[in-house]
């Protein structure tokens, strides 16, 4: 069990560019969640997958955001045409079906300049 | 809809003193309740969770929390603070509606003075 892995750890991008983050969950976990955390706030739910199916999306996830989990293993979160307001820590977590409580990755910190 | 309120964005205690971090929740169904800890530039680590059964829950690093349904509270305590406890603590609530989507409070930063 190597935990939840997120890459990259840090990303600085210019406004208007596209960025993609990757999350590798714990291998036997079939649920995967994306959260966004801004400075001084708790994590805000973005979306979650059960296996490869995306089952819920937050209103926070505008049409510039897209998430995939193509084979029910790793997931990617893409932000198109980044804006300064997208600057945040993007956290990925995974869990087992039927088991409350997440295992979080270390996050990807995005800075849009 | 679920919600979580953490009372006090900052709490400061002396090393060896009692730690008390307050959390109140709102949930339309019996909730699952959690405390997570976050160190700088890290993800969140699960400290403890309440699902069913015993209302006093023990977690890692000597922390415990008590679920009080009548008060809709889930306060976190530790009898004796250690310098290494300085971190951000998040209370969270989840409902068994299929996805166990979890809603987090705004967090309480704990400072420990020598």
mmCIF file of C-alpha atoms in Angstrom:
data_model
loop_
_atom_site.group_PDB
_atom_site.id
_atom_site.type_symbol
_atom_site.label_atom_id
_atom_site.label_comp_id
_atom_site.label_asym_id
_atom_site.label_seq_id
_atom_site.Cartn_x
_atom_site.Cartn_y
_atom_site.Cartn_z
ATOM 1 C CA UNK A 1 0.000 0.000 0.000
ATOM 2 C CA UNK A 2 1.785 3.083 -1.250
ATOM 3 C CA UNK A 3 -1.009 5.503 -0.422
ATOM 4 C CA UNK A 4 -2.639 8.007 -2.730
ATOM 5 C CA UNK A 5 -0.187 9.651 -5.114
ATOM 6 C CA UNK A 6 -0.708 13.007 -6.802
ATOM 7 C CA UNK A 7 1.380 14.600 -9.506
ATOM 8 C CA UNK A 8 2.697 17.163 -9.894
ATOM 9 C CA UNK A 9 3.061 18.514 -6.360
ATOM 10 C CA UNK A 10 3.269 22.065 -7.595
ATOM 11 C CA UNK A 11 2.213 23.714 -10.846
ATOM 12 C CA UNK A 12 2.663 27.329 -11.869
ATOM 13 C CA UNK A 13 0.890 28.326 -15.054
ATOM 14 C CA UNK A 14 -0.016 31.457 -16.918
ATOM 15 C CA UNK A 15 -3.617 32.571 -17.073
ATOM 16 C CA UNK A 16 -5.367 31.047 -20.044
ATOM 17 C CA UNK A 17 -3.243 27.905 -20.186
ATOM 18 C CA UNK A 18 -4.587 24.389 -19.681
ATOM 19 C CA UNK A 19 -3.331 22.183 -16.872
ATOM 20 C CA UNK A 20 -3.813 18.514 -16.023
ATOM 21 C CA UNK A 21 -3.296 16.796 -12.687
ATOM 22 C CA UNK A 22 -3.048 13.091 -12.020
ATOM 23 C CA UNK A 23 -4.142 11.019 -9.051
ATOM 24 C CA UNK A 24 -3.252 7.378 -8.409
ATOM 25 C CA UNK A 25 -5.474 5.991 -5.644
ATOM 26 C CA UNK A 26 -4.828 3.032 -3.373
ATOM 27 C CA UNK A 27 -5.135 0.085 -5.720
ATOM 28 C CA UNK A 28 -8.037 -1.704 -4.024
ATOM 29 C CA UNK A 29 -10.064 1.495 -3.499
ATOM 30 C CA UNK A 30 -12.857 1.795 -6.011
ATOM 31 C CA UNK A 31 -14.031 5.284 -5.053
ATOM 32 C CA UNK A 32 -12.026 8.373 -5.928
ATOM 33 C CA UNK A 33 -12.781 11.960 -4.962
ATOM 34 C CA UNK A 34 -11.474 15.368 -6.001
ATOM 35 C CA UNK A 35 -11.556 18.327 -3.647
ATOM 36 C CA UNK A 36 -10.308 21.900 -3.907
ATOM 37 C CA UNK A 37 -8.874 23.764 -0.932
ATOM 38 C CA UNK A 38 -8.181 27.481 -0.872
ATOM 39 C CA UNK A 39 -6.111 29.222 1.768
ATOM 40 C CA UNK A 40 -7.716 29.187 5.180
ATOM 41 C CA UNK A 41 -10.641 27.023 4.106
ATOM 42 C CA UNK A 42 -11.657 23.418 4.358
ATOM 43 C CA UNK A 43 -11.680 21.180 1.304
ATOM 44 C CA UNK A 44 -14.633 21.703 -1.066
ATOM 45 C CA UNK A 45 -16.088 18.736 -2.922
ATOM 46 C CA UNK A 46 -15.637 18.782 -6.705
ATOM 47 C CA UNK A 47 -16.515 15.322 -7.994
ATOM 48 C CA UNK A 48 -16.295 11.609 -7.318
ATOM 49 C CA UNK A 49 -15.996 8.340 -9.211
ATOM 50 C CA UNK A 50 -17.014 4.822 -8.419
ATOM 51 C CA UNK A 51 -14.791 2.705 -10.615
ATOM 52 C CA UNK A 52 -14.834 4.517 -13.974
ATOM 53 C CA UNK A 53 -18.252 6.132 -13.536
ATOM 54 C CA UNK A 54 -18.399 9.788 -12.514
ATOM 55 C CA UNK A 55 -21.380 9.786 -10.165
ATOM 56 C CA UNK A 56 -21.562 13.328 -8.844
ATOM 57 C CA UNK A 57 -20.244 16.760 -9.793
ATOM 58 C CA UNK A 58 -20.346 19.915 -7.732
ATOM 59 C CA UNK A 59 -21.619 23.223 -9.070
ATOM 60 C CA UNK A 60 -18.053 24.399 -8.404
ATOM 61 C CA UNK A 61 -16.965 22.269 -11.351
ATOM 62 C CA UNK A 62 -17.538 24.724 -14.199
ATOM 63 C CA UNK A 63 -17.407 23.687 -17.832
ATOM 64 C CA UNK A 64 -13.686 24.531 -17.826
ATOM 65 C CA UNK A 65 -13.089 21.585 -15.501
ATOM 66 C CA UNK A 66 -13.197 17.962 -16.553
ATOM 67 C CA UNK A 67 -12.286 14.823 -14.679
ATOM 68 C CA UNK A 68 -11.824 11.300 -15.950
ATOM 69 C CA UNK A 69 -11.055 7.897 -14.579
ATOM 70 C CA UNK A 70 -10.837 5.874 -17.776
ATOM 71 C CA UNK A 71 -10.107 2.405 -16.466
ATOM 72 C CA UNK A 72 -11.252 2.782 -12.919
ATOM 73 C CA UNK A 73 -7.699 3.210 -11.694
ATOM 74 C CA UNK A 74 -5.916 6.573 -11.928
ATOM 75 C CA UNK A 75 -7.819 9.809 -12.500
ATOM 76 C CA UNK A 76 -7.019 13.099 -14.195
ATOM 77 C CA UNK A 77 -8.406 16.543 -13.514
ATOM 78 C CA UNK A 78 -8.035 19.062 -16.330
ATOM 79 C CA UNK A 79 -8.629 22.778 -16.082
ATOM 80 C CA UNK A 80 -8.918 24.635 -19.364
ATOM 81 C CA UNK A 81 -8.278 28.365 -19.816
ATOM 82 C CA UNK A 82 -7.073 28.753 -16.244
ATOM 83 C CA UNK A 83 -8.038 31.845 -14.261
ATOM 84 C CA UNK A 84 -6.380 33.359 -11.205
ATOM 85 C CA UNK A 85 -9.330 32.189 -9.125
ATOM 86 C CA UNK A 86 -8.365 28.612 -9.908
ATOM 87 C CA UNK A 87 -5.266 28.977 -7.729
ATOM 88 C CA UNK A 88 -5.731 26.440 -4.945
ATOM 89 C CA UNK A 89 -4.639 23.078 -3.604
ATOM 90 C CA UNK A 90 -6.327 20.243 -5.483
ATOM 91 C CA UNK A 91 -6.716 17.183 -3.312
ATOM 92 C CA UNK A 92 -7.480 13.644 -4.363
ATOM 93 C CA UNK A 93 -8.793 10.993 -1.978
ATOM 94 C CA UNK A 94 -9.860 7.390 -2.296
ATOM 95 C CA UNK A 95 -11.954 4.944 -0.304
ATOM 96 C CA UNK A 96 -13.608 1.557 -0.431
ATOM 97 C CA UNK A 97 -17.280 1.120 -1.278
ATOM 98 C CA UNK A 98 -19.182 0.896 1.978
ATOM 99 C CA UNK A 99 -16.426 2.472 3.994
ATOM 100 C CA UNK A 100 -16.691 6.027 5.233
ATOM 101 C CA UNK A 101 -13.394 7.802 5.669
ATOM 102 C CA UNK A 102 -10.924 8.829 3.002
ATOM 103 C CA UNK A 103 -7.228 8.435 2.375
ATOM 104 C CA UNK A 104 -5.924 11.677 0.918
ATOM 105 C CA UNK A 105 -2.986 12.363 -1.334
ATOM 106 C CA UNK A 106 -0.588 15.213 -0.631
ATOM 107 C CA UNK A 107 -2.290 17.442 -3.168
ATOM 108 C CA UNK A 108 -1.286 19.505 -6.176
ATOM 109 C CA UNK A 109 -0.816 23.196 -5.505
ATOM 110 C CA UNK A 110 -1.801 25.269 -8.530
ATOM 111 C CA UNK A 111 -0.703 28.869 -8.909
ATOM 112 C CA UNK A 112 -2.098 30.833 -11.841
ATOM 113 C CA UNK A 113 -0.112 33.970 -12.638
ATOM 114 C CA UNK B 1 -28.164 19.096 3.547
ATOM 115 C CA UNK B 2 -25.105 18.467 5.591
ATOM 116 C CA UNK B 3 -23.019 21.209 7.138
ATOM 117 C CA UNK B 4 -20.246 21.588 9.673
ATOM 118 C CA UNK B 5 -19.376 24.502 11.931
ATOM 119 C CA UNK B 6 -16.062 24.658 13.713
ATOM 120 C CA UNK B 7 -16.029 27.158 16.532
ATOM 121 C CA UNK B 8 -12.814 29.122 16.567
ATOM 122 C CA UNK B 9 -10.520 29.416 13.584
ATOM 123 C CA UNK B 10 -7.503 29.518 15.901
ATOM 124 C CA UNK B 11 -6.887 27.838 19.259
ATOM 125 C CA UNK B 12 -3.737 28.311 21.315
ATOM 126 C CA UNK B 13 -2.746 26.060 24.226
ATOM 127 C CA UNK B 14 0.371 25.524 26.290
ATOM 128 C CA UNK B 15 2.322 22.296 25.987
ATOM 129 C CA UNK B 16 0.811 19.792 28.417
ATOM 130 C CA UNK B 17 -2.565 21.533 28.565
ATOM 131 C CA UNK B 18 -5.922 20.142 27.485
ATOM 132 C CA UNK B 19 -6.806 20.478 23.818
ATOM 133 C CA UNK B 20 -10.485 21.096 22.973
ATOM 134 C CA UNK B 21 -11.569 21.763 19.399
ATOM 135 C CA UNK B 22 -15.281 22.313 18.896
ATOM 136 C CA UNK B 23 -17.438 21.019 16.065
ATOM 137 C CA UNK B 24 -21.173 21.139 15.457
ATOM 138 C CA UNK B 25 -22.854 19.492 12.511
ATOM 139 C CA UNK B 26 -26.145 19.412 10.683
ATOM 140 C CA UNK B 27 -27.412 16.298 8.976
ATOM 141 C CA UNK B 28 -30.832 15.052 7.917
ATOM 142 C CA UNK B 29 -29.929 11.407 8.549
ATOM 143 C CA UNK B 30 -27.688 9.686 11.080
ATOM 144 C CA UNK B 31 -24.275 11.057 10.237
ATOM 145 C CA UNK B 32 -20.812 9.698 9.944
ATOM 146 C CA UNK B 33 -18.407 12.120 11.620
ATOM 147 C CA UNK B 34 -14.688 12.586 11.222
ATOM 148 C CA UNK B 35 -11.719 14.584 12.359
ATOM 149 C CA UNK B 36 -8.809 15.064 9.997
ATOM 150 C CA UNK B 37 -5.447 16.737 10.618
ATOM 151 C CA UNK B 38 -3.433 18.630 8.031
ATOM 152 C CA UNK B 39 0.209 19.640 8.311
ATOM 153 C CA UNK B 40 1.586 22.424 6.068
ATOM 154 C CA UNK B 41 1.677 21.560 2.367
ATOM 155 C CA UNK B 42 0.277 18.103 3.024
ATOM 156 C CA UNK B 43 -2.982 16.310 2.428
ATOM 157 C CA UNK B 44 -5.377 15.453 5.221
ATOM 158 C CA UNK B 45 -4.891 12.502 7.553
ATOM 159 C CA UNK B 46 -7.790 10.775 9.253
ATOM 160 C CA UNK B 47 -7.536 11.140 13.048
ATOM 161 C CA UNK B 48 -10.724 9.324 14.009
ATOM 162 C CA UNK B 49 -14.239 8.576 12.839
ATOM 163 C CA UNK B 50 -17.658 7.871 14.301
ATOM 164 C CA UNK B 51 -19.933 5.554 12.356
ATOM 165 C CA UNK B 52 -22.190 3.665 14.766
ATOM 166 C CA UNK B 53 -21.969 2.219 18.258
ATOM 167 C CA UNK B 54 -19.890 3.719 21.031
ATOM 168 C CA UNK B 55 -20.192 7.477 21.093
ATOM 169 C CA UNK B 56 -16.694 8.050 22.499
ATOM 170 C CA UNK B 57 -14.224 7.421 19.725
ATOM 171 C CA UNK B 58 -10.489 7.099 20.194
ATOM 172 C CA UNK B 59 -8.095 8.011 17.429
ATOM 173 C CA UNK B 60 -4.427 8.308 16.713
ATOM 174 C CA UNK B 61 -1.931 10.434 18.628
ATOM 175 C CA UNK B 62 -4.016 10.354 21.829
ATOM 176 C CA UNK B 63 -7.005 12.237 20.422
ATOM 177 C CA UNK B 64 -10.598 11.322 21.101
ATOM 178 C CA UNK B 65 -14.030 12.717 20.267
ATOM 179 C CA UNK B 66 -17.515 12.226 21.620
ATOM 180 C CA UNK B 67 -20.647 12.132 19.482
ATOM 181 C CA UNK B 68 -23.499 13.919 21.246
ATOM 182 C CA UNK B 69 -26.655 13.613 19.170
ATOM 183 C CA UNK B 70 -28.727 15.887 21.418
ATOM 184 C CA UNK B 71 -26.174 18.670 21.001
ATOM 185 C CA UNK B 72 -25.282 17.810 17.383
ATOM 186 C CA UNK B 73 -21.663 18.044 18.441
ATOM 187 C CA UNK B 74 -18.481 16.089 17.873
ATOM 188 C CA UNK B 75 -15.778 17.902 19.840
ATOM 189 C CA UNK B 76 -12.155 16.753 19.657
ATOM 190 C CA UNK B 77 -10.035 16.503 22.806
ATOM 191 C CA UNK B 78 -6.582 15.499 23.926
ATOM 192 C CA UNK B 79 -5.613 15.532 27.609
ATOM 193 C CA UNK B 80 -2.087 16.862 27.123
ATOM 194 C CA UNK B 81 -0.913 18.872 24.133
ATOM 195 C CA UNK B 82 2.430 18.197 22.492
ATOM 196 C CA UNK B 83 4.365 20.556 20.258
ATOM 197 C CA UNK B 84 3.902 18.112 17.387
ATOM 198 C CA UNK B 85 0.109 18.571 17.610
ATOM 199 C CA UNK B 86 0.388 22.030 16.051
ATOM 200 C CA UNK B 87 -1.535 21.728 12.790
ATOM 201 C CA UNK B 88 -4.879 22.467 11.116
ATOM 202 C CA UNK B 89 -7.782 20.283 12.201
ATOM 203 C CA UNK B 90 -10.916 19.693 10.154
ATOM 204 C CA UNK B 91 -14.207 18.292 11.337
ATOM 205 C CA UNK B 92 -16.269 16.592 8.630
ATOM 206 C CA UNK B 93 -19.653 14.944 8.132
ATOM 207 C CA UNK B 94 -20.773 12.331 5.659
ATOM 208 C CA UNK B 95 -24.071 10.614 4.954
ATOM 209 C CA UNK B 96 -24.621 7.089 3.736
ATOM 210 C CA UNK B 97 -26.325 8.170 0.545
ATOM 211 C CA UNK B 98 -24.204 6.026 -1.717
ATOM 212 C CA UNK B 99 -21.059 8.012 -2.208
ATOM 213 C CA UNK B 100 -20.134 8.978 1.319
ATOM 214 C CA UNK B 101 -19.503 12.485 -0.003
ATOM 215 C CA UNK B 102 -17.874 14.328 2.855
ATOM 216 C CA UNK B 103 -18.432 17.946 3.808
ATOM 217 C CA UNK B 104 -15.642 19.660 5.721
ATOM 218 C CA UNK B 105 -15.632 22.500 8.182
ATOM 219 C CA UNK B 106 -13.453 25.561 7.677
ATOM 220 C CA UNK B 107 -10.803 24.227 10.010
ATOM 221 C CA UNK B 108 -9.219 25.186 13.325
ATOM 222 C CA UNK B 109 -5.531 25.942 13.510
ATOM 223 C CA UNK B 110 -4.003 24.669 16.747
ATOM 224 C CA UNK B 111 -0.978 26.482 18.154
ATOM 225 C CA UNK B 112 1.014 24.871 20.969
ATOM 226 C CA UNK B 113 3.189 27.119 23.117
ATOM 227 C CA UNK B 114 6.289 25.854 24.875
#
